[in-house]
Amino acid sequence: MFSVEETIAGTEAAQIPKQRGESLLETAVRYAEERHWDVFPGTWLEAVDGVQRCSCGDTACAAPGAHPSREDWATQATGSATVARRMWQKHPTASILLPTGRTFDAISVAETAGFLALARMERMELTLGPVTLTPDRRMHFFVLPGASVKLPELVRKLGWTPSSLDLVALGEGAYVAAPPTRYGSSGAVQWACRPTPANRWLPDAEELISPLAYACGRDR
């Protein structure tokens, strides 16, 4: 069984406590070294006239400081701690992005549905992998690769049409931002369920889909 760091308080999702800072460089290296996750540096935040702007230069950027900085990001991603260190030494404040479809896929749901699903999973005594909470109020559940292919049929088997639920699987060609990456002035990505030795082995999407679909159905 896992421990949910924060659960829903009333109708509002409680904020996960801020995590103690480690440099982006050291964190990226640790993800590659300890979790064997591929990582790549994205954009970063720059102060312009006292306002945090994305390094991409777009003043209307939807994810300032938290998206790829180049089109060939998929070839840039590395699982080597040495290469990761070298890349972040060039841009120490670059966001930490993790490509999906390699060592893991991610199931993305709205924050409210995510906390409801976490509470349900705890009651069911399910084992789950790391889960992130983003400033744009999304939660990403890390699962074994292949979820993006299987998810539509799994949802249909539960009696839902895939388009009726705010439930998205991120696989090959996609990515997630990892803690402590910041989204402009909105805040930082945080762990709802932190990576630990106990959740090194990720669950299959099939193990989590029932509580996730149920929570998304309640959250419509």
mmCIF file of the C-alpha atoms, coordinates in Angstrom:
data_MODEL
# 
_entry.id   MODEL 
# 
loop_
_atom_site.group_PDB 
_atom_site.id 
_atom_site.type_symbol 
_atom_site.label_atom_id 
_atom_site.label_alt_id 
_atom_site.label_comp_id 
_atom_site.label_asym_id 
_atom_site.label_entity_id 
_atom_site.label_seq_id 
_atom_site.pdbx_PDB_ins_code 
_atom_site.Cartn_x 
_atom_site.Cartn_y 
_atom_site.Cartn_z 
_atom_site.occupancy 
_atom_site.B_iso_or_equiv 
_atom_site.pdbx_formal_charge 
_atom_site.auth_seq_id 
_atom_site.auth_comp_id 
_atom_site.auth_asym_id 
_atom_site.auth_atom_id 
_atom_site.pdbx_PDB_model_num 
ATOM 1   C CA . MET A 1 1   ? 0.000   0.000  0.000   1.00 0.00 ? 1   MET A CA 1 
ATOM 2   C CA . PHE A 1 2   ? 1.168   3.514  -0.685  1.00 0.00 ? 2   PHE A CA 1 
ATOM 3   C CA . SER A 1 3   ? 0.919   6.723  1.252   1.00 0.00 ? 3   SER A CA 1 
ATOM 4   C CA . VAL A 1 4   ? -0.771  9.632  -0.461  1.00 0.00 ? 4   VAL A CA 1 
ATOM 5   C CA . GLU A 1 5   ? 1.047   12.782 0.600   1.00 0.00 ? 5   GLU A CA 1 
ATOM 6   C CA . GLU A 1 6   ? -2.096  14.891 0.387   1.00 0.00 ? 6   GLU A CA 1 
ATOM 7   C CA . THR A 1 7   ? -5.724  13.972 -0.224  1.00 0.00 ? 7   THR A CA 1 
ATOM 8   C CA . ILE A 1 8   ? -8.778  15.952 -1.179  1.00 0.00 ? 8   ILE A CA 1 
ATOM 9   C CA . ALA A 1 9   ? -9.948  18.292 1.566   1.00 0.00 ? 9   ALA A CA 1 
ATOM 10  C CA . GLY A 1 10  ? -13.623 18.900 1.008   1.00 0.00 ? 10  GLY A CA 1 
ATOM 11  C CA . THR A 1 11  ? -14.124 19.814 -2.621  1.00 0.00 ? 11  THR A CA 1 
ATOM 12  C CA . GLU A 1 12  ? -10.716 21.423 -3.017  1.00 0.00 ? 12  GLU A CA 1 
ATOM 13  C CA . ALA A 1 13  ? -7.599  19.410 -3.732  1.00 0.00 ? 13  ALA A CA 1 
ATOM 14  C CA . ALA A 1 14  ? -5.032  20.075 -1.025  1.00 0.00 ? 14  ALA A CA 1 
ATOM 15  C CA . GLN A 1 15  ? -1.689  21.430 -2.073  1.00 0.00 ? 15  GLN A CA 1 
ATOM 16  C CA . ILE A 1 16  ? 1.255   19.106 -1.819  1.00 0.00 ? 16  ILE A CA 1 
ATOM 17  C CA . PRO A 1 17  ? 3.961   20.593 0.432   1.00 0.00 ? 17  PRO A CA 1 
ATOM 18  C CA . LYS A 1 18  ? 6.857   22.222 -1.359  1.00 0.00 ? 18  LYS A CA 1 
ATOM 19  C CA . GLN A 1 19  ? 9.781   19.882 -1.794  1.00 0.00 ? 19  GLN A CA 1 
ATOM 20  C CA . ARG A 1 20  ? 13.237  20.871 -0.705  1.00 0.00 ? 20  ARG A CA 1 
ATOM 21  C CA . GLY A 1 21  ? 15.223  22.272 -3.540  1.00 0.00 ? 21  GLY A CA 1 
ATOM 22  C CA . GLU A 1 22  ? 17.963  20.451 -5.307  1.00 0.00 ? 22  GLU A CA 1 
ATOM 23  C CA . SER A 1 23  ? 19.532  21.988 -8.382  1.00 0.00 ? 23  SER A CA 1 
ATOM 24  C CA . LEU A 1 24  ? 17.899  21.090 -11.674 1.00 0.00 ? 24  LEU A CA 1 
ATOM 25  C CA . LEU A 1 25  ? 21.227  19.688 -12.813 1.00 0.00 ? 25  LEU A CA 1 
ATOM 26  C CA . GLU A 1 26  ? 21.604  17.332 -9.862  1.00 0.00 ? 26  GLU A CA 1 
ATOM 27  C CA . THR A 1 27  ? 17.959  16.280 -10.046 1.00 0.00 ? 27  THR A CA 1 
ATOM 28  C CA . ALA A 1 28  ? 18.193  15.471 -13.755 1.00 0.00 ? 28  ALA A CA 1 
ATOM 29  C CA . VAL A 1 29  ? 21.337  13.440 -13.137 1.00 0.00 ? 29  VAL A CA 1 
ATOM 30  C CA . ARG A 1 30  ? 19.630  11.589 -10.301 1.00 0.00 ? 30  ARG A CA 1 
ATOM 31  C CA . TYR A 1 31  ? 16.642  10.664 -12.475 1.00 0.00 ? 31  TYR A CA 1 
ATOM 32  C CA . ALA A 1 32  ? 18.981  9.165  -15.066 1.00 0.00 ? 32  ALA A CA 1 
ATOM 33  C CA . GLU A 1 33  ? 21.298  7.526  -12.556 1.00 0.00 ? 33  GLU A CA 1 
ATOM 34  C CA . GLU A 1 34  ? 18.834  6.180  -9.983  1.00 0.00 ? 34  GLU A CA 1 
ATOM 35  C CA . ARG A 1 35  ? 15.623  5.651  -11.973 1.00 0.00 ? 35  ARG A CA 1 
ATOM 36  C CA . HIS A 1 36  ? 17.191  4.966  -15.392 1.00 0.00 ? 36  HIS A CA 1 
ATOM 37  C CA . TRP A 1 37  ? 14.805  7.480  -16.955 1.00 0.00 ? 37  TRP A CA 1 
ATOM 38  C CA . ASP A 1 38  ? 15.737  9.268  -20.160 1.00 0.00 ? 38  ASP A CA 1 
ATOM 39  C CA . VAL A 1 39  ? 15.898  13.029 -19.602 1.00 0.00 ? 39  VAL A CA 1 
ATOM 40  C CA . PHE A 1 40  ? 16.374  16.088 -21.769 1.00 0.00 ? 40  PHE A CA 1 
ATOM 41  C CA . PRO A 1 41  ? 16.607  19.823 -21.015 1.00 0.00 ? 41  PRO A CA 1 
ATOM 42  C CA . GLY A 1 42  ? 13.753  22.003 -22.173 1.00 0.00 ? 42  GLY A CA 1 
ATOM 43  C CA . THR A 1 43  ? 13.239  25.747 -22.125 1.00 0.00 ? 43  THR A CA 1 
ATOM 44  C CA . TRP A 1 44  ? 13.911  27.870 -19.049 1.00 0.00 ? 44  TRP A CA 1 
ATOM 45  C CA . LEU A 1 45  ? 12.633  31.045 -17.443 1.00 0.00 ? 45  LEU A CA 1 
ATOM 46  C CA . GLU A 1 46  ? 14.244  34.433 -17.949 1.00 0.00 ? 46  GLU A CA 1 
ATOM 47  C CA . ALA A 1 47  ? 13.456  37.656 -16.100 1.00 0.00 ? 47  ALA A CA 1 
ATOM 48  C CA . VAL A 1 48  ? 12.346  40.362 -18.546 1.00 0.00 ? 48  VAL A CA 1 
ATOM 49  C CA . ASP A 1 49  ? 11.378  43.699 -16.971 1.00 0.00 ? 49  ASP A CA 1 
ATOM 50  C CA . GLY A 1 50  ? 10.733  41.900 -13.709 1.00 0.00 ? 50  GLY A CA 1 
ATOM 51  C CA . VAL A 1 51  ? 8.478   39.292 -15.343 1.00 0.00 ? 51  VAL A CA 1 
ATOM 52  C CA . GLN A 1 52  ? 9.374   35.616 -15.809 1.00 0.00 ? 52  GLN A CA 1 
ATOM 53  C CA . ARG A 1 53  ? 9.320   34.840 -19.539 1.00 0.00 ? 53  ARG A CA 1 
ATOM 54  C CA . CYS A 1 54  ? 9.962   31.607 -21.422 1.00 0.00 ? 54  CYS A CA 1 
ATOM 55  C CA . SER A 1 55  ? 13.318  31.356 -23.148 1.00 0.00 ? 55  SER A CA 1 
ATOM 56  C CA . CYS A 1 56  ? 11.452  30.493 -26.387 1.00 0.00 ? 56  CYS A CA 1 
ATOM 57  C CA . GLY A 1 57  ? 10.580  34.203 -26.690 1.00 0.00 ? 57  GLY A CA 1 
ATOM 58  C CA . ASP A 1 58  ? 6.821   33.689 -27.084 1.00 0.00 ? 58  ASP A CA 1 
ATOM 59  C CA . THR A 1 59  ? 5.090   36.081 -24.676 1.00 0.00 ? 59  THR A CA 1 
ATOM 60  C CA . ALA A 1 60  ? 1.930   33.950 -24.932 1.00 0.00 ? 60  ALA A CA 1 
ATOM 61  C CA . CYS A 1 61  ? 3.745   30.648 -24.309 1.00 0.00 ? 61  CYS A CA 1 
ATOM 62  C CA . ALA A 1 62  ? 1.291   28.077 -22.905 1.00 0.00 ? 62  ALA A CA 1 
ATOM 63  C CA . ALA A 1 63  ? 3.931   26.337 -20.792 1.00 0.00 ? 63  ALA A CA 1 
ATOM 64  C CA . PRO A 1 64  ? 6.623   28.930 -20.078 1.00 0.00 ? 64  PRO A CA 1 
ATOM 65  C CA . GLY A 1 65  ? 9.885   27.289 -19.130 1.00 0.00 ? 65  GLY A CA 1 
ATOM 66  C CA . ALA A 1 66  ? 8.457   23.769 -19.400 1.00 0.00 ? 66  ALA A CA 1 
ATOM 67  C CA . HIS A 1 67  ? 8.531   22.561 -22.999 1.00 0.00 ? 67  HIS A CA 1 
ATOM 68  C CA . PRO A 1 68  ? 11.167  21.331 -25.480 1.00 0.00 ? 68  PRO A CA 1 
ATOM 69  C CA . SER A 1 69  ? 13.599  23.921 -26.748 1.00 0.00 ? 69  SER A CA 1 
ATOM 70  C CA . ARG A 1 70  ? 14.256  22.146 -30.044 1.00 0.00 ? 70  ARG A CA 1 
ATOM 71  C CA . GLU A 1 71  ? 12.301  20.062 -32.527 1.00 0.00 ? 71  GLU A CA 1 
ATOM 72  C CA . ASP A 1 72  ? 14.641  17.073 -32.344 1.00 0.00 ? 72  ASP A CA 1 
ATOM 73  C CA . TRP A 1 73  ? 14.219  16.706 -28.573 1.00 0.00 ? 73  TRP A CA 1 
ATOM 74  C CA . ALA A 1 74  ? 13.490  12.971 -28.893 1.00 0.00 ? 74  ALA A CA 1 
ATOM 75  C CA . THR A 1 75  ? 17.004  12.310 -30.192 1.00 0.00 ? 75  THR A CA 1 
ATOM 76  C CA . GLN A 1 76  ? 18.488  14.567 -27.514 1.00 0.00 ? 76  GLN A CA 1 
ATOM 77  C CA . ALA A 1 77  ? 17.008  12.572 -24.599 1.00 0.00 ? 77  ALA A CA 1 
ATOM 78  C CA . THR A 1 78  ? 19.557  10.492 -22.729 1.00 0.00 ? 78  THR A CA 1 
ATOM 79  C CA . GLY A 1 79  ? 19.662  7.886  -19.992 1.00 0.00 ? 79  GLY A CA 1 
ATOM 80  C CA . SER A 1 80  ? 23.321  8.644  -19.295 1.00 0.00 ? 80  SER A CA 1 
ATOM 81  C CA . ALA A 1 81  ? 23.978  10.567 -16.094 1.00 0.00 ? 81  ALA A CA 1 
ATOM 82  C CA . THR A 1 82  ? 27.257  11.831 -17.563 1.00 0.00 ? 82  THR A CA 1 
ATOM 83  C CA . VAL A 1 83  ? 25.583  13.211 -20.692 1.00 0.00 ? 83  VAL A CA 1 
ATOM 84  C CA . ALA A 1 84  ? 22.742  14.683 -18.634 1.00 0.00 ? 84  ALA A CA 1 
ATOM 85  C CA . ARG A 1 85  ? 25.226  16.516 -16.433 1.00 0.00 ? 85  ARG A CA 1 
ATOM 86  C CA . ARG A 1 86  ? 26.964  17.919 -19.499 1.00 0.00 ? 86  ARG A CA 1 
ATOM 87  C CA . MET A 1 87  ? 23.681  19.147 -21.037 1.00 0.00 ? 87  MET A CA 1 
ATOM 88  C CA . TRP A 1 88  ? 22.478  20.903 -17.878 1.00 0.00 ? 88  TRP A CA 1 
ATOM 89  C CA . GLN A 1 89  ? 25.889  22.483 -17.333 1.00 0.00 ? 89  GLN A CA 1 
ATOM 90  C CA . LYS A 1 90  ? 25.212  24.416 -20.566 1.00 0.00 ? 90  LYS A CA 1 
ATOM 91  C CA . HIS A 1 91  ? 21.797  25.603 -19.292 1.00 0.00 ? 91  HIS A CA 1 
ATOM 92  C CA . PRO A 1 92  ? 21.615  25.072 -15.498 1.00 0.00 ? 92  PRO A CA 1 
ATOM 93  C CA . THR A 1 93  ? 18.058  26.438 -15.227 1.00 0.00 ? 93  THR A CA 1 
ATOM 94  C CA . ALA A 1 94  ? 16.595  24.383 -18.088 1.00 0.00 ? 94  ALA A CA 1 
ATOM 95  C CA . SER A 1 95  ? 13.453  22.435 -17.288 1.00 0.00 ? 95  SER A CA 1 
ATOM 96  C CA . ILE A 1 96  ? 13.662  18.673 -16.783 1.00 0.00 ? 96  ILE A CA 1 
ATOM 97  C CA . LEU A 1 97  ? 11.569  16.825 -19.352 1.00 0.00 ? 97  LEU A CA 1 
ATOM 98  C CA . LEU A 1 98  ? 11.037  13.059 -19.511 1.00 0.00 ? 98  LEU A CA 1 
ATOM 99  C CA . PRO A 1 99  ? 10.062  11.391 -22.801 1.00 0.00 ? 99  PRO A CA 1 
ATOM 100 C CA . THR A 1 100 ? 7.193   8.924  -22.489 1.00 0.00 ? 100 THR A CA 1 
ATOM 101 C CA . GLY A 1 101 ? 6.936   5.680  -24.428 1.00 0.00 ? 101 GLY A CA 1 
ATOM 102 C CA . ARG A 1 102 ? 10.380  4.499  -23.306 1.00 0.00 ? 102 ARG A CA 1 
ATOM 103 C CA . THR A 1 103 ? 10.763  3.387  -19.690 1.00 0.00 ? 103 THR A CA 1 
ATOM 104 C CA . PHE A 1 104 ? 7.225   4.509  -18.890 1.00 0.00 ? 104 PHE A CA 1 
ATOM 105 C CA . ASP A 1 105 ? 3.993   5.926  -20.278 1.00 0.00 ? 105 ASP A CA 1 
ATOM 106 C CA . ALA A 1 106 ? 1.935   8.442  -18.306 1.00 0.00 ? 106 ALA A CA 1 
ATOM 107 C CA . ILE A 1 107 ? -1.826  8.561  -17.817 1.00 0.00 ? 107 ILE A CA 1 
ATOM 108 C CA . SER A 1 108 ? -2.922  12.175 -17.524 1.00 0.00 ? 108 SER A CA 1 
ATOM 109 C CA . VAL A 1 109 ? -6.092  13.224 -15.689 1.00 0.00 ? 109 VAL A CA 1 
ATOM 110 C CA . ALA A 1 110 ? -7.461  16.394 -14.119 1.00 0.00 ? 110 ALA A CA 1 
ATOM 111 C CA . GLU A 1 111 ? -6.153  17.099 -10.625 1.00 0.00 ? 111 GLU A CA 1 
ATOM 112 C CA . THR A 1 112 ? -9.544  16.641 -8.937  1.00 0.00 ? 112 THR A CA 1 
ATOM 113 C CA . ALA A 1 113 ? -10.055 13.249 -10.590 1.00 0.00 ? 113 ALA A CA 1 
ATOM 114 C CA . GLY A 1 114 ? -6.468  12.304 -9.786  1.00 0.00 ? 114 GLY A CA 1 
ATOM 115 C CA . PHE A 1 115 ? -6.839  12.853 -6.050  1.00 0.00 ? 115 PHE A CA 1 
ATOM 116 C CA . LEU A 1 116 ? -10.148 10.995 -6.041  1.00 0.00 ? 116 LEU A CA 1 
ATOM 117 C CA . ALA A 1 117 ? -8.484  8.092  -7.872  1.00 0.00 ? 117 ALA A CA 1 
ATOM 118 C CA . LEU A 1 118 ? -5.544  8.088  -5.428  1.00 0.00 ? 118 LEU A CA 1 
ATOM 119 C CA . ALA A 1 119 ? -7.908  7.811  -2.476  1.00 0.00 ? 119 ALA A CA 1 
ATOM 120 C CA . ARG A 1 120 ? -9.754  4.965  -4.192  1.00 0.00 ? 120 ARG A CA 1 
ATOM 121 C CA . MET A 1 121 ? -6.485  3.191  -5.056  1.00 0.00 ? 121 MET A CA 1 
ATOM 122 C CA . GLU A 1 122 ? -5.387  3.404  -1.435  1.00 0.00 ? 122 GLU A CA 1 
ATOM 123 C CA . ARG A 1 123 ? -8.617  1.746  -0.300  1.00 0.00 ? 123 ARG A CA 1 
ATOM 124 C CA . MET A 1 124 ? -8.099  -0.948 -2.951  1.00 0.00 ? 124 MET A CA 1 
ATOM 125 C CA . GLU A 1 125 ? -4.496  -1.379 -1.726  1.00 0.00 ? 125 GLU A CA 1 
ATOM 126 C CA . LEU A 1 126 ? -3.163  -1.003 -5.249  1.00 0.00 ? 126 LEU A CA 1 
ATOM 127 C CA . THR A 1 127 ? 0.539   -0.575 -5.879  1.00 0.00 ? 127 THR A CA 1 
ATOM 128 C CA . LEU A 1 128 ? 1.280   2.339  -8.149  1.00 0.00 ? 128 LEU A CA 1 
ATOM 129 C CA . GLY A 1 129 ? 4.285   4.146  -9.533  1.00 0.00 ? 129 GLY A CA 1 
ATOM 130 C CA . PRO A 1 130 ? 5.297   7.791  -9.242  1.00 0.00 ? 130 PRO A CA 1 
ATOM 131 C CA . VAL A 1 131 ? 2.607   10.422 -9.813  1.00 0.00 ? 131 VAL A CA 1 
ATOM 132 C CA . THR A 1 132 ? 3.236   14.080 -10.635 1.00 0.00 ? 132 THR A CA 1 
ATOM 133 C CA . LEU A 1 133 ? 1.053   17.112 -10.000 1.00 0.00 ? 133 LEU A CA 1 
ATOM 134 C CA . THR A 1 134 ? 1.510   20.025 -12.406 1.00 0.00 ? 134 THR A CA 1 
ATOM 135 C CA . PRO A 1 135 ? 0.715   23.734 -11.948 1.00 0.00 ? 135 PRO A CA 1 
ATOM 136 C CA . ASP A 1 136 ? -1.899  23.504 -14.731 1.00 0.00 ? 136 ASP A CA 1 
ATOM 137 C CA . ARG A 1 137 ? -3.831  21.130 -12.451 1.00 0.00 ? 137 ARG A CA 1 
ATOM 138 C CA . ARG A 1 138 ? -3.059  17.826 -14.142 1.00 0.00 ? 138 ARG A CA 1 
ATOM 139 C CA . MET A 1 139 ? -1.816  14.597 -12.576 1.00 0.00 ? 139 MET A CA 1 
ATOM 140 C CA . HIS A 1 140 ? 0.353   12.091 -14.425 1.00 0.00 ? 140 HIS A CA 1 
ATOM 141 C CA . PHE A 1 141 ? 0.383   8.456  -13.302 1.00 0.00 ? 141 PHE A CA 1 
ATOM 142 C CA . PHE A 1 142 ? 3.519   6.617  -14.442 1.00 0.00 ? 142 PHE A CA 1 
ATOM 143 C CA . VAL A 1 143 ? 2.768   3.145  -15.854 1.00 0.00 ? 143 VAL A CA 1 
ATOM 144 C CA . LEU A 1 144 ? 4.495   0.574  -18.020 1.00 0.00 ? 144 LEU A CA 1 
ATOM 145 C CA . PRO A 1 145 ? 5.039   1.499  -21.685 1.00 0.00 ? 145 PRO A CA 1 
ATOM 146 C CA . GLY A 1 146 ? 2.220   0.549  -24.027 1.00 0.00 ? 146 GLY A CA 1 
ATOM 147 C CA . ALA A 1 147 ? -0.582  2.291  -22.146 1.00 0.00 ? 147 ALA A CA 1 
ATOM 148 C CA . SER A 1 148 ? -1.251  4.712  -24.980 1.00 0.00 ? 148 SER A CA 1 
ATOM 149 C CA . VAL A 1 149 ? -2.084  1.785  -27.270 1.00 0.00 ? 149 VAL A CA 1 
ATOM 150 C CA . LYS A 1 150 ? -4.196  -0.163 -24.767 1.00 0.00 ? 150 LYS A CA 1 
ATOM 151 C CA . LEU A 1 151 ? -6.083  2.670  -23.078 1.00 0.00 ? 151 LEU A CA 1 
ATOM 152 C CA . PRO A 1 152 ? -8.993  3.135  -25.542 1.00 0.00 ? 152 PRO A CA 1 
ATOM 153 C CA . GLU A 1 153 ? -9.989  -0.543 -25.379 1.00 0.00 ? 153 GLU A CA 1 
ATOM 154 C CA . LEU A 1 154 ? -9.569  -0.668 -21.596 1.00 0.00 ? 154 LEU A CA 1 
ATOM 155 C CA . VAL A 1 155 ? -11.908 2.314  -21.253 1.00 0.00 ? 155 VAL A CA 1 
ATOM 156 C CA . ARG A 1 156 ? -14.483 0.736  -23.581 1.00 0.00 ? 156 ARG A CA 1 
ATOM 157 C CA . LYS A 1 157 ? -14.468 -2.472 -21.528 1.00 0.00 ? 157 LYS A CA 1 
ATOM 158 C CA . LEU A 1 158 ? -15.508 -0.398 -18.517 1.00 0.00 ? 158 LEU A CA 1 
ATOM 159 C CA . GLY A 1 159 ? -18.499 0.954  -20.420 1.00 0.00 ? 159 GLY A CA 1 
ATOM 160 C CA . TRP A 1 160 ? -17.132 4.368  -21.384 1.00 0.00 ? 160 TRP A CA 1 
ATOM 161 C CA . THR A 1 161 ? -16.279 5.857  -24.745 1.00 0.00 ? 161 THR A CA 1 
ATOM 162 C CA . PRO A 1 162 ? -12.700 7.182  -24.727 1.00 0.00 ? 162 PRO A CA 1 
ATOM 163 C CA . SER A 1 163 ? -13.832 10.643 -25.827 1.00 0.00 ? 163 SER A CA 1 
ATOM 164 C CA . SER A 1 164 ? -16.247 10.933 -22.892 1.00 0.00 ? 164 SER A CA 1 
ATOM 165 C CA . LEU A 1 165 ? -13.512 10.969 -20.237 1.00 0.00 ? 165 LEU A CA 1 
ATOM 166 C CA . ASP A 1 166 ? -10.697 13.433 -19.590 1.00 0.00 ? 166 ASP A CA 1 
ATOM 167 C CA . LEU A 1 167 ? -8.239  10.542 -19.533 1.00 0.00 ? 167 LEU A CA 1 
ATOM 168 C CA . VAL A 1 168 ? -5.207  10.692 -21.811 1.00 0.00 ? 168 VAL A CA 1 
ATOM 169 C CA . ALA A 1 169 ? -2.280  8.309  -22.181 1.00 0.00 ? 169 ALA A CA 1 
ATOM 170 C CA . LEU A 1 170 ? 1.069   9.847  -23.123 1.00 0.00 ? 170 LEU A CA 1 
ATOM 171 C CA . GLY A 1 171 ? 3.300   7.442  -25.011 1.00 0.00 ? 171 GLY A CA 1 
ATOM 172 C CA . GLU A 1 172 ? 5.862   7.553  -27.787 1.00 0.00 ? 172 GLU A CA 1 
ATOM 173 C CA . GLY A 1 173 ? 6.438   11.062 -29.104 1.00 0.00 ? 173 GLY A CA 1 
ATOM 174 C CA . ALA A 1 174 ? 5.194   12.779 -25.941 1.00 0.00 ? 174 ALA A CA 1 
ATOM 175 C CA . TYR A 1 175 ? 6.830   13.911 -22.692 1.00 0.00 ? 175 TYR A CA 1 
ATOM 176 C CA . VAL A 1 176 ? 6.101   15.054 -19.162 1.00 0.00 ? 176 VAL A CA 1 
ATOM 177 C CA . ALA A 1 177 ? 7.775   17.741 -17.078 1.00 0.00 ? 177 ALA A CA 1 
ATOM 178 C CA . ALA A 1 178 ? 9.455   16.421 -13.947 1.00 0.00 ? 178 ALA A CA 1 
ATOM 179 C CA . PRO A 1 179 ? 9.806   18.056 -10.521 1.00 0.00 ? 179 PRO A CA 1 
ATOM 180 C CA . PRO A 1 180 ? 11.035  20.671 -9.737  1.00 0.00 ? 180 PRO A CA 1 
ATOM 181 C CA . THR A 1 181 ? 10.409  22.197 -13.198 1.00 0.00 ? 181 THR A CA 1 
ATOM 182 C CA . ARG A 1 182 ? 8.508   25.500 -12.986 1.00 0.00 ? 182 ARG A CA 1 
ATOM 183 C CA . TYR A 1 183 ? 5.662   26.699 -15.228 1.00 0.00 ? 183 TYR A CA 1 
ATOM 184 C CA . GLY A 1 184 ? 6.273   30.447 -15.348 1.00 0.00 ? 184 GLY A CA 1 
ATOM 185 C CA . SER A 1 185 ? 4.810   32.106 -12.269 1.00 0.00 ? 185 SER A CA 1 
ATOM 186 C CA . SER A 1 186 ? 2.223   29.315 -11.788 1.00 0.00 ? 186 SER A CA 1 
ATOM 187 C CA . GLY A 1 187 ? 4.488   27.164 -9.626  1.00 0.00 ? 187 GLY A CA 1 
ATOM 188 C CA . ALA A 1 188 ? 6.509   23.988 -9.888  1.00 0.00 ? 188 ALA A CA 1 
ATOM 189 C CA . VAL A 1 189 ? 5.725   20.412 -10.846 1.00 0.00 ? 189 VAL A CA 1 
ATOM 190 C CA . GLN A 1 190 ? 5.646   18.308 -7.670  1.00 0.00 ? 190 GLN A CA 1 
ATOM 191 C CA . TRP A 1 191 ? 5.331   14.671 -6.680  1.00 0.00 ? 191 TRP A CA 1 
ATOM 192 C CA . ALA A 1 192 ? 1.921   13.473 -5.534  1.00 0.00 ? 192 ALA A CA 1 
ATOM 193 C CA . CYS A 1 193 ? 3.577   10.073 -5.049  1.00 0.00 ? 193 CYS A CA 1 
ATOM 194 C CA . ARG A 1 194 ? 7.356   10.279 -4.967  1.00 0.00 ? 194 ARG A CA 1 
ATOM 195 C CA . PRO A 1 195 ? 9.716   7.825  -6.684  1.00 0.00 ? 195 PRO A CA 1 
ATOM 196 C CA . THR A 1 196 ? 10.888  5.312  -4.068  1.00 0.00 ? 196 THR A CA 1 
ATOM 197 C CA . PRO A 1 197 ? 12.578  1.907  -4.146  1.00 0.00 ? 197 PRO A CA 1 
ATOM 198 C CA . ALA A 1 198 ? 9.133   0.408  -3.508  1.00 0.00 ? 198 ALA A CA 1 
ATOM 199 C CA . ASN A 1 199 ? 7.643   1.766  -6.740  1.00 0.00 ? 199 ASN A CA 1 
ATOM 200 C CA . ARG A 1 200 ? 10.596  1.163  -9.034  1.00 0.00 ? 200 ARG A CA 1 
ATOM 201 C CA . TRP A 1 201 ? 8.524   -1.525 -10.768 1.00 0.00 ? 201 TRP A CA 1 
ATOM 202 C CA . LEU A 1 202 ? 5.677   0.260  -12.497 1.00 0.00 ? 202 LEU A CA 1 
ATOM 203 C CA . PRO A 1 203 ? 2.106   -1.011 -12.716 1.00 0.00 ? 203 PRO A CA 1 
ATOM 204 C CA . ASP A 1 204 ? 0.402   -1.863 -15.981 1.00 0.00 ? 204 ASP A CA 1 
ATOM 205 C CA . ALA A 1 205 ? -2.266  0.580  -17.130 1.00 0.00 ? 205 ALA A CA 1 
ATOM 206 C CA . GLU A 1 206 ? -4.821  -2.210 -16.756 1.00 0.00 ? 206 GLU A CA 1 
ATOM 207 C CA . GLU A 1 207 ? -4.220  -2.267 -12.988 1.00 0.00 ? 207 GLU A CA 1 
ATOM 208 C CA . LEU A 1 208 ? -5.106  1.426  -12.536 1.00 0.00 ? 208 LEU A CA 1 
ATOM 209 C CA . ILE A 1 209 ? -7.683  2.050  -15.239 1.00 0.00 ? 209 ILE A CA 1 
ATOM 210 C CA . SER A 1 210 ? -10.765 1.158  -13.192 1.00 0.00 ? 210 SER A CA 1 
ATOM 211 C CA . PRO A 1 211 ? -10.262 3.724  -10.364 1.00 0.00 ? 211 PRO A CA 1 
ATOM 212 C CA . LEU A 1 212 ? -8.978  6.298  -12.856 1.00 0.00 ? 212 LEU A CA 1 
ATOM 213 C CA . ALA A 1 213 ? -11.989 5.917  -15.183 1.00 0.00 ? 213 ALA A CA 1 
ATOM 214 C CA . TYR A 1 214 ? -14.361 5.946  -12.210 1.00 0.00 ? 214 TYR A CA 1 
ATOM 215 C CA . ALA A 1 215 ? -12.817 9.176  -10.881 1.00 0.00 ? 215 ALA A CA 1 
ATOM 216 C CA . CYS A 1 216 ? -12.881 10.843 -14.305 1.00 0.00 ? 216 CYS A CA 1 
ATOM 217 C CA . GLY A 1 217 ? -16.527 9.833  -14.716 1.00 0.00 ? 217 GLY A CA 1 
ATOM 218 C CA . ARG A 1 218 ? -17.370 11.404 -11.345 1.00 0.00 ? 218 ARG A CA 1 
ATOM 219 C CA . ASP A 1 219 ? -15.411 14.531 -12.247 1.00 0.00 ? 219 ASP A CA 1 
ATOM 220 C CA . ARG A 1 220 ? -17.219 15.246 -15.536 1.00 0.00 ? 220 ARG A CA 1 
# 
